[in-house]
Coordinates of C-alpha atoms in Angstrom, one line a residue:
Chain B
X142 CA 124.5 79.9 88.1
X143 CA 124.6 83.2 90.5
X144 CA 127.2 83.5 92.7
X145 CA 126.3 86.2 95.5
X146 CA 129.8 87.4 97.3
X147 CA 130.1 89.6 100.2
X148 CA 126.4 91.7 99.2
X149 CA 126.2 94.8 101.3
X150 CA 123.5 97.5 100.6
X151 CA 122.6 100.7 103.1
X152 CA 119.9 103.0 102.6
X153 CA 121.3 106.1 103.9
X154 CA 123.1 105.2 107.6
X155 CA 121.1 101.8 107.7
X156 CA 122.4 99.1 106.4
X157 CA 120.2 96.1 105.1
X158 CA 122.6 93.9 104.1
X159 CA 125.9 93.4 105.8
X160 CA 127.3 90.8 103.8
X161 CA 125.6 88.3 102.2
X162 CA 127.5 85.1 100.4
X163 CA 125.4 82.3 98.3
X164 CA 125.2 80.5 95.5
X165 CA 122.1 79.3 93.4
X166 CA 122.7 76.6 91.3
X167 CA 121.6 75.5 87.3
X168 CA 118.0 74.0 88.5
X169 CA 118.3 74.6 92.2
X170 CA 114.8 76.0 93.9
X171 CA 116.2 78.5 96.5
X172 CA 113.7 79.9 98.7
X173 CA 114.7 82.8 101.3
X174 CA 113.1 83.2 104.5
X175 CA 113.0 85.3 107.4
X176 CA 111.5 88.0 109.8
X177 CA 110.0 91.3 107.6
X178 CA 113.0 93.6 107.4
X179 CA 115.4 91.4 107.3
X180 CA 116.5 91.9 104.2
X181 CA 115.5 89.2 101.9
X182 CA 113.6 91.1 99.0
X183 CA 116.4 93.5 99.1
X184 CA 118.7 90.9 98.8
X185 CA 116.8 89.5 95.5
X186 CA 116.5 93.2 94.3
X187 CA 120.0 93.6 94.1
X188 CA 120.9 90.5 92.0
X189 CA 119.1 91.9 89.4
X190 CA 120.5 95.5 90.4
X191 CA 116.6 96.9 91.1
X192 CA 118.3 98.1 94.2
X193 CA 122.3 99.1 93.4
X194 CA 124.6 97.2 95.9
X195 CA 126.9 99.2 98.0
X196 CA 129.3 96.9 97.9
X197 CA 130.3 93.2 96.6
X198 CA 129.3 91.3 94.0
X199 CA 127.0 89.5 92.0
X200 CA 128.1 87.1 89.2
X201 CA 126.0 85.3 86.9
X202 CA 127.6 82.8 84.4
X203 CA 130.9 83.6 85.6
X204 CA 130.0 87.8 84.3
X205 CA 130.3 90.3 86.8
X206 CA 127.0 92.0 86.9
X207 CA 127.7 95.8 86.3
X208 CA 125.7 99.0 84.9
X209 CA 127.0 98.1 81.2
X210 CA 125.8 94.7 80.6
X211 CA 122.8 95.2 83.2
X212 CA 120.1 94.8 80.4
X213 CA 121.3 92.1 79.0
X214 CA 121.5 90.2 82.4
X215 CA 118.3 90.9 83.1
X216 CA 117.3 89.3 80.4
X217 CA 118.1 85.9 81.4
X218 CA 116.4 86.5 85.0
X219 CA 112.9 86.6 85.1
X220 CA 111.4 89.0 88.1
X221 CA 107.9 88.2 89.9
X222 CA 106.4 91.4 92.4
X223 CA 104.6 91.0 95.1
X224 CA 102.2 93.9 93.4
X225 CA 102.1 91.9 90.4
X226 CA 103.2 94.9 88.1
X227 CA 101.3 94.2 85.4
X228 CA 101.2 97.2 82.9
X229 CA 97.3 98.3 82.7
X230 CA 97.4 100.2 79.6
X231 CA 98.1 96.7 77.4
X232 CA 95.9 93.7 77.0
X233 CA 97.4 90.4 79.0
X234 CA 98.8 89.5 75.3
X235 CA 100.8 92.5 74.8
X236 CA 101.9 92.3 78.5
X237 CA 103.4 89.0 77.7
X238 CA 104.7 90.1 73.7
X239 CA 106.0 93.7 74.8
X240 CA 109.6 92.6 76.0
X241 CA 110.5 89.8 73.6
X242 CA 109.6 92.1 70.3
X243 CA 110.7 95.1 71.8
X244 CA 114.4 93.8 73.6
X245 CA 114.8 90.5 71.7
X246 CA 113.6 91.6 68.5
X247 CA 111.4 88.5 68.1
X248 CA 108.7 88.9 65.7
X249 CA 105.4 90.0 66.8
X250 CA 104.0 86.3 65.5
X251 CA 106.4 84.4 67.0
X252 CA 106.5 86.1 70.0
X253 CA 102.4 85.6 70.4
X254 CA 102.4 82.2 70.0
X255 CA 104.7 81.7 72.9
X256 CA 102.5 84.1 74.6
X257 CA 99.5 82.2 74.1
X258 CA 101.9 78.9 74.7
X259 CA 102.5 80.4 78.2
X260 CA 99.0 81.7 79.2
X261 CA 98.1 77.8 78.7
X262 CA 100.8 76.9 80.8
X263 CA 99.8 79.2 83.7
X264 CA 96.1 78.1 82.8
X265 CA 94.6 81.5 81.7
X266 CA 94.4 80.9 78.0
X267 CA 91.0 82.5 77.5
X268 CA 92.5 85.5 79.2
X269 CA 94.7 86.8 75.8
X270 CA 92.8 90.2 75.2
X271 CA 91.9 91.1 78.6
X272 CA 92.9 94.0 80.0
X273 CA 94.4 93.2 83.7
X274 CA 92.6 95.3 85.6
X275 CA 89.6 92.9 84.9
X276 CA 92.0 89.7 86.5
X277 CA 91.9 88.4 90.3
X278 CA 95.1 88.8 91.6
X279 CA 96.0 85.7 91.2
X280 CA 95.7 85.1 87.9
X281 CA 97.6 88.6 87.8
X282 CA 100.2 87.1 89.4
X283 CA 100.1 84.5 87.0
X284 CA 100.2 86.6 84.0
X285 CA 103.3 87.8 85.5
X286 CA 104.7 84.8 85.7
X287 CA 104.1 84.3 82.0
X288 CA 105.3 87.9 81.4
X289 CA 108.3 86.7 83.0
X290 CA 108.9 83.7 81.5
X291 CA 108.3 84.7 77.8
X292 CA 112.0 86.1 77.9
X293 CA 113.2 82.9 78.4
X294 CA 115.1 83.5 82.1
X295 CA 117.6 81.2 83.1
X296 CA 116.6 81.8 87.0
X297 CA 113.1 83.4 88.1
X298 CA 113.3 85.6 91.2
X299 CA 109.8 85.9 93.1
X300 CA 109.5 88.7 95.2
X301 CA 106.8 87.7 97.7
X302 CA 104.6 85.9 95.3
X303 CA 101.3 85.1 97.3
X304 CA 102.1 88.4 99.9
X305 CA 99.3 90.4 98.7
X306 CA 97.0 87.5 97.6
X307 CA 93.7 86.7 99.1
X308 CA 94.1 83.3 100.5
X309 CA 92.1 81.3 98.5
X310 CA 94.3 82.6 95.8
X311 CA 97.7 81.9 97.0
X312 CA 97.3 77.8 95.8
X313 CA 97.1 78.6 92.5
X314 CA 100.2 80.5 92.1
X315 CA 102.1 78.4 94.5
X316 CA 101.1 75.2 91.8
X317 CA 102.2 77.5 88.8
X318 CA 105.5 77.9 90.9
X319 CA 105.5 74.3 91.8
X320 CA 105.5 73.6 88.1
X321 CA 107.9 75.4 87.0
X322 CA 110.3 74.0 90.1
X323 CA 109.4 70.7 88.2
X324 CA 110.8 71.5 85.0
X325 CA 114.3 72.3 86.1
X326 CA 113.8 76.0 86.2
X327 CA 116.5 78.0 88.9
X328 CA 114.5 79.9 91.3
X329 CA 115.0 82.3 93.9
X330 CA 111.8 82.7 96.5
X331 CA 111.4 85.2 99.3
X332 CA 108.2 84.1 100.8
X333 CA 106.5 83.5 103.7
X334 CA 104.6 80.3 102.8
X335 CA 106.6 77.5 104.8
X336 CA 104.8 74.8 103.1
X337 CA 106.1 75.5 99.8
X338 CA 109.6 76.3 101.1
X339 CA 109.1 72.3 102.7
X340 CA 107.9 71.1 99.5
X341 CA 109.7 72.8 96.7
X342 CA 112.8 74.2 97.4
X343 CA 116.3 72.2 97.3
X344 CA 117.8 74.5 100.2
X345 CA 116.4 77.2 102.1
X346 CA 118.2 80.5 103.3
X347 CA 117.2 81.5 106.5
X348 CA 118.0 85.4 107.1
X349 CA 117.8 87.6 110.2
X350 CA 119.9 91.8 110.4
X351 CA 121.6 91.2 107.0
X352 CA 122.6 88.3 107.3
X353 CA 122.4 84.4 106.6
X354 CA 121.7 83.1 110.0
X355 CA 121.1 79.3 108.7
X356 CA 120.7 77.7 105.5
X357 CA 120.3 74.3 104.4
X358 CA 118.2 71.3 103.0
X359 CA 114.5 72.5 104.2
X360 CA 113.6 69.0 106.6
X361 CA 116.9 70.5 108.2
X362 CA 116.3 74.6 108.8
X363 CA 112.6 74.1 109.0
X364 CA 112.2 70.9 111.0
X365 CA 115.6 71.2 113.3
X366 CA 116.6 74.2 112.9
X367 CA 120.3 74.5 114.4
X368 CA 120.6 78.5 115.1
X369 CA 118.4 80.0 118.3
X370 CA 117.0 83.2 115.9
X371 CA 116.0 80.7 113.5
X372 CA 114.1 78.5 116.0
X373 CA 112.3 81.9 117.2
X374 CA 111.6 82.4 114.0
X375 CA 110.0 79.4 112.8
X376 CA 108.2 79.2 116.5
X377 CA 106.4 82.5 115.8
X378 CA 105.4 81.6 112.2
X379 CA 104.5 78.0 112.2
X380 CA 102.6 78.8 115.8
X381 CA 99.5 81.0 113.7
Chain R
X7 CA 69.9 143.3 70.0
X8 CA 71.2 143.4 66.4
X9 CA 74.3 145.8 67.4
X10 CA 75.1 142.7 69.9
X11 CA 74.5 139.9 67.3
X12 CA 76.4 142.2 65.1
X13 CA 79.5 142.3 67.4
X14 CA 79.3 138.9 67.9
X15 CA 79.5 138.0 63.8
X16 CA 82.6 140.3 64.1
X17 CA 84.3 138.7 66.8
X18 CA 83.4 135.0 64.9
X19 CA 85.3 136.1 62.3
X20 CA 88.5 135.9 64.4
X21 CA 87.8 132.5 65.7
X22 CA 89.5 130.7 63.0
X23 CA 92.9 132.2 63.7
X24 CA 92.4 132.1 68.0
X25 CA 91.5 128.3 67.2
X26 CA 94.2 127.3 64.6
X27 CA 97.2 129.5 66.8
X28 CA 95.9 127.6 70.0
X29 CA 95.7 124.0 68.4
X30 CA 99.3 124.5 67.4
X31 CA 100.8 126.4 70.2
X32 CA 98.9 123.1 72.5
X33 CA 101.1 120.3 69.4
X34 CA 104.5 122.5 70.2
X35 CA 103.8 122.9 73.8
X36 CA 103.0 119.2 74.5
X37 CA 106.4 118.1 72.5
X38 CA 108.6 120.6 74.1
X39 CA 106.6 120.2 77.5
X40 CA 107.1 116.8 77.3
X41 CA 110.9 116.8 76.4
X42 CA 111.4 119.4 78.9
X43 CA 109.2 116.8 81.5
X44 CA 111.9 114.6 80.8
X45 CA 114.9 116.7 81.0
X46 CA 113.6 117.9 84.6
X47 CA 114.0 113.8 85.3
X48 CA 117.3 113.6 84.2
X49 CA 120.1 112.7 86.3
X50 CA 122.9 114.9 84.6
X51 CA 122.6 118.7 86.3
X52 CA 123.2 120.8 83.5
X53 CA 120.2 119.0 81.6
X54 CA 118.0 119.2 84.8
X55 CA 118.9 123.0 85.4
X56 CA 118.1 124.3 81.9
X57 CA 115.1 122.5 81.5
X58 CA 114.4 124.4 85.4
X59 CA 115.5 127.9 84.1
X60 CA 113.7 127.7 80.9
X61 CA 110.9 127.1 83.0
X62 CA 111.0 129.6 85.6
X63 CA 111.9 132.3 83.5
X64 CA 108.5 131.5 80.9
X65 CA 106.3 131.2 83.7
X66 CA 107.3 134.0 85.6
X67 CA 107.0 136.8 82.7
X68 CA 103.9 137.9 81.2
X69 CA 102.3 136.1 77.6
X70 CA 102.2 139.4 76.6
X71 CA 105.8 140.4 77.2
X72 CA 106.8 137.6 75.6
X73 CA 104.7 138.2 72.3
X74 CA 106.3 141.5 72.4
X75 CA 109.8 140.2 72.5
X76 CA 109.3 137.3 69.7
X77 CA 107.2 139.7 67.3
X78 CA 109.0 143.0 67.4
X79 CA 111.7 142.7 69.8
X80 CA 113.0 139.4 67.2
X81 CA 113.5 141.0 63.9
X82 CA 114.4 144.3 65.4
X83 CA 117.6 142.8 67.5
X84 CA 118.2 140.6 64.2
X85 CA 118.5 143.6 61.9
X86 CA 120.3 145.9 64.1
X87 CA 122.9 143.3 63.2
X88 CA 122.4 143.4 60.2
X89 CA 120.3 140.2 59.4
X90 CA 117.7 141.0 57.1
X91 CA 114.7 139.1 59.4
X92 CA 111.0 140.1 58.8
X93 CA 108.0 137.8 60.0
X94 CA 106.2 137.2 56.8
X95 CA 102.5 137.0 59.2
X96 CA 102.6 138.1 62.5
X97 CA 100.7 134.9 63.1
X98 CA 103.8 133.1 62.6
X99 CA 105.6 134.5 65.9
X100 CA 102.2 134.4 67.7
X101 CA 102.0 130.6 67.1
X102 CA 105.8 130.0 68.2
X103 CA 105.7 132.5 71.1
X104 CA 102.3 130.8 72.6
X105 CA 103.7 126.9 72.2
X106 CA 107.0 128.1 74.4
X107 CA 104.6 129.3 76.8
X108 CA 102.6 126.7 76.6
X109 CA 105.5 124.3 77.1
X110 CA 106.8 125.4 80.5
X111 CA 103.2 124.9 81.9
X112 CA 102.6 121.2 79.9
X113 CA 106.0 120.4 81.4
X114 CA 105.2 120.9 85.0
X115 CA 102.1 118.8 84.2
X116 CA 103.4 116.5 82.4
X117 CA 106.0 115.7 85.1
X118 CA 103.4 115.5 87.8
X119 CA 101.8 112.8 85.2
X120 CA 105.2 111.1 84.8
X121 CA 106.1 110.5 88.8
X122 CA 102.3 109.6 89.4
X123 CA 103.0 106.1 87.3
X124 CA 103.4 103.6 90.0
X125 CA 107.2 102.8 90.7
X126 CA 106.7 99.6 90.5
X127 CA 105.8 99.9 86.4
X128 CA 109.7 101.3 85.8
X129 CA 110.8 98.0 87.6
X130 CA 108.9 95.7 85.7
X131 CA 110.4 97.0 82.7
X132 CA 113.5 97.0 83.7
X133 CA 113.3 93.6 84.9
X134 CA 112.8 92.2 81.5
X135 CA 115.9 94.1 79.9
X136 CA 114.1 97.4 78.8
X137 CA 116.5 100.3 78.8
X138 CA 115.0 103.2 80.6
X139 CA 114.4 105.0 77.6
X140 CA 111.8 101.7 76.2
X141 CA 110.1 101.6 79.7
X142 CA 109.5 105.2 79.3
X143 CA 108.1 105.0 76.0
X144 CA 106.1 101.7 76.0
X145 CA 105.0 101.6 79.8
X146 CA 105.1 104.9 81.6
X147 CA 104.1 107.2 79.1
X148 CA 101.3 105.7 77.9
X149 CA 100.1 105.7 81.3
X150 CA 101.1 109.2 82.3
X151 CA 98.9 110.4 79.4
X152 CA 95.9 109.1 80.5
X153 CA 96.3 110.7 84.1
X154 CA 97.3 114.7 82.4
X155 CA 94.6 114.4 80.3
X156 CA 92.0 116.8 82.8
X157 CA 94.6 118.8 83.0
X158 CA 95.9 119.2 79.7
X159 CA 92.2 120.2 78.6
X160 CA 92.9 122.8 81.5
X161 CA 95.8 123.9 79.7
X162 CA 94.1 124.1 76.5
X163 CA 90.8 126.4 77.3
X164 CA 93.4 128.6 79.5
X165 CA 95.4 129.1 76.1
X166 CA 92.0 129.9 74.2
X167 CA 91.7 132.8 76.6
X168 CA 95.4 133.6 76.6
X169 CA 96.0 134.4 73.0
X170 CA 93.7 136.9 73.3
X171 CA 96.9 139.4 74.3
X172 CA 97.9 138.3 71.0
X173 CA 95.8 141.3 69.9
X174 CA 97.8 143.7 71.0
X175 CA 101.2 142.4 68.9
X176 CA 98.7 143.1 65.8
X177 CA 97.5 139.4 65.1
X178 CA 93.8 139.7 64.1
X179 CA 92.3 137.2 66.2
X180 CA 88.8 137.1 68.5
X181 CA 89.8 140.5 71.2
X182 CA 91.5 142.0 67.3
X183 CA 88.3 141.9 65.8
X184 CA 86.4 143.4 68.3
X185 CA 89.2 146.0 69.1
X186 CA 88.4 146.7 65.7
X187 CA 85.1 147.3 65.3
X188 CA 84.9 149.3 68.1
X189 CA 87.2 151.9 67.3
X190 CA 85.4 152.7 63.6
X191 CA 81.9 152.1 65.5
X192 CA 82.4 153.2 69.2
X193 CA 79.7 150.3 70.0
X194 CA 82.1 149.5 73.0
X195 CA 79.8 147.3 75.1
X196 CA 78.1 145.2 72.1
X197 CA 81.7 144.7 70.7
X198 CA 83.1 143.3 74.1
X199 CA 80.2 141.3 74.8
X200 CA 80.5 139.7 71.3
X201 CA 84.3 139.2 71.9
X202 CA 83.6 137.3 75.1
X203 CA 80.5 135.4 74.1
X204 CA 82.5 133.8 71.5
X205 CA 85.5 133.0 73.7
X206 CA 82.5 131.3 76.0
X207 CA 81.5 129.5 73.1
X208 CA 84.8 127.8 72.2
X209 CA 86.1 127.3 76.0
X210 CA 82.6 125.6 76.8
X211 CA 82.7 123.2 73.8
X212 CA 86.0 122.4 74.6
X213 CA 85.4 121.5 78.4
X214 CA 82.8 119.5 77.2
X215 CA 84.6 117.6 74.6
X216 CA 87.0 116.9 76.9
X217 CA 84.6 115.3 79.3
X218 CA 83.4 113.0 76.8
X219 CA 87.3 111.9 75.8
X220 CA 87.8 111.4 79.7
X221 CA 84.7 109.7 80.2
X222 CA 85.4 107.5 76.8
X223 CA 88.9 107.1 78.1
X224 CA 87.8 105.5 81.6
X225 CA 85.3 102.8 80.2
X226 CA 88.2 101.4 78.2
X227 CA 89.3 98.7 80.2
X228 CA 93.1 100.0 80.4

């Protein structure tokens, strides 16, 4: 479980985030919502300390979340970019192998038979020694998953998933998502697709200035909506 | 004609010592220039700072200065205090002297390789528990090498003409040989043109093997 208390982060004289409390549950689908620059992927950057809080709080399994044990958290939460971040100079395999044999010490067998375990679960198993510059960007983003998941997270964090996706590529990482959501995995989603945050998530955060304006069960924030900036919101983006 | 194929055979006899100091001198300066890449990213000042004087002050005094200093200027200081410090080849000092030089330009370029790796690489690998040193090592290097390579092979045909100042500390490479043979034969222009058709040679062969490796290098899927 994460606990989030009283998050703040500035960059420079602006501040981002002006105090953000949450909680994200064993299991629970979180997703995160809101106008750009609001500070939602800054928000999930700083649980994982990609972006160093100015002040407040994260604690994960009752640990403080600090520079000392920082690797070792991030070990049990699994990050997804929007720019997929794949690493070009190794094959899809080693992409998936590199972390667990290199920070787990897993061996290089074991650790390519969950690989390959994973590629079938995101469907790309005939994709093992490609390179990923030769992948759509969705089944990038789908290695990345994989690449994610091989460490065995106990919460994933997607970062805009489907942002920089052509469209007819969005559905198949929203159903690898979807899966995953299934299986009892904890997962945090800033994203803009409002039909997965209706389908999937258990609760959905709804931020505007650094802040959480609304959150709650999705038929609740994204069907009556209680707050006026959220209602704006949801007008603008449901109206395209 | 003959004088000039003449002076050319003379100067071809230096090659093997222009190539061998320059392939070594290119090892030491990619280690050190990398390690010196990497202290110029480091957060703690006094790391940052040396790396930056060491540097400044090899880029901004002459090769040939330098070859002075390391050759003569060494052993000299050394046995004024009474250390008993000879260079058994002047080679030796030639080969050091050139891979420090070589260093402080490798680490400019290898820093320019380091920061043009996409940000986003670094936070992958943290995000999956790598310390910064693993990400380094495993992602962004890797990476950064492929993007210096032009301009290491730069680096490398510019130190092919570079130790030619060697000559004058004594080491008997290409511009040695020539030197040479014009003083007992006063055949100045065949000697010179000898001297630099052989440093065209190598730089030439060079350029174009690096082509091929970069050409080689971009096919590969990564």
């Amino acid at each position: 479980m994460i606990e989030i208390n009283n998050l703040k982060k500035s960059f420079g004289d602006n501040e981002v985030l002006k105090g953000i409390n949450a909680k994200i549950g064993d299991s629970e689908v979180v997703c995160i919502i809101g106008p750009s620059g609001s500070g939602k992927s800054t928000m999930l950057r700083c649980i994982n300390m990609l972006e160093e809080p100015t002040g407040g709080e994260i604690i994960i399994d009752g640990e403080k979340v600090s520079e000392s044990n920082i690797n070792e958290v991030r070990t049990k939460m699994g990050m997804v970019f929007q720019g997929f971040n794949l690493f070009p100079n190794m094959t899809v395999l080693q992409n998936i192998t590199c972390a667990p044999i290199n920070v787990k010490g897993m061996s290089k067998d074991e650790a390519e038979a969950k690989a390959r375990e994973l590629l079938s679960k995101v469907k790309l198993p005939e994709k093992a020694d490609v390179y990923p510059k030769s992948l759509s960007g969705g089944q990038q983003q789908r290695v990345a998953i994989a690449r994610a998941l091989a460490m065995e997270p106990e919460i994933m964090l997607f970062d805009e998933p489907t942002s920089a996706l052509d469209p007819e590529m969005v559905g198949e990482v929203l159903d690898v998502m979807k899966e995953l959501a299934k299986e009892g995995m904890a997962m945090a989603v800033v994203t803009h697709e409002m039909g997965f945050a209706k389908e999937v998530s258990d609760r959905v955060l709804f931020m505007d200035g650094g802040y959480i304006v609304e959150e709650g069960k999705p038929e609740e924030v994204l069907s009556n909506p209680k707050e006026d900036r959220t209602k704006n919101f949801l007008s603008q983006v449901l109206a395209i | 004609m003959a004088l000039y194929f003449k002076g050319f055979l003379v100067a071809l006899k230096g090659a093997p010592t222009t190539i061998g100091v320059t392939v070594l001198a290119v090892i030491i300066g990619t280690a050190l220039g990398l390690l010196l890449a990497l202290m110029r990213q480091s957060k703690i000042k006094i790391i940052n700072l040396i790396a930056k004087i060491y540097i400044d002050v090899v880029r901004g005094t002459p090769l040939v200065v330098q070859a002075f200093i390391f050759a003569y200027g060494l052993p000299q200081m050394l046995q004024a205090h009474n250390v008993n410090f000879t260079w058994p080849y002047l080679v030796i000092p030639a080969i050091i002297c050139c891979g420090l030089n070589s260093a402080a330009y490798m680490a400019e370029v290898i820093r320019s390789g380091l920061q043009a790796v996409d940000k986003g690489q670094m936070e992958a690998a943290r995000s999956l528990g790598m310390t910064h040193k693993m990400a380094m090592r495993l992602v962004i290097i890797p990476q950064a090498i492929k993007i210096i390579l032009p301009a290491v092979g730069n680096e490398f045909v510019t130190l092919i003409k570079e130790t030619s100042v060697l000559s004058f500390v004594g080491v008997v490479e290409i511009m040695r040989r020539g030197n040479l043979w014009n003083a007992s034969t006063f055949e100045t222009f065949p000697a010179y043109i000898g001297v630099a058709l052989v440093y065209l040679i190598l730089t030439l062969t060079l350029t174009k093997l690096i082509a091929t490796m970069e050409k080689k290098m971009s096919q590969e899927a990564c």
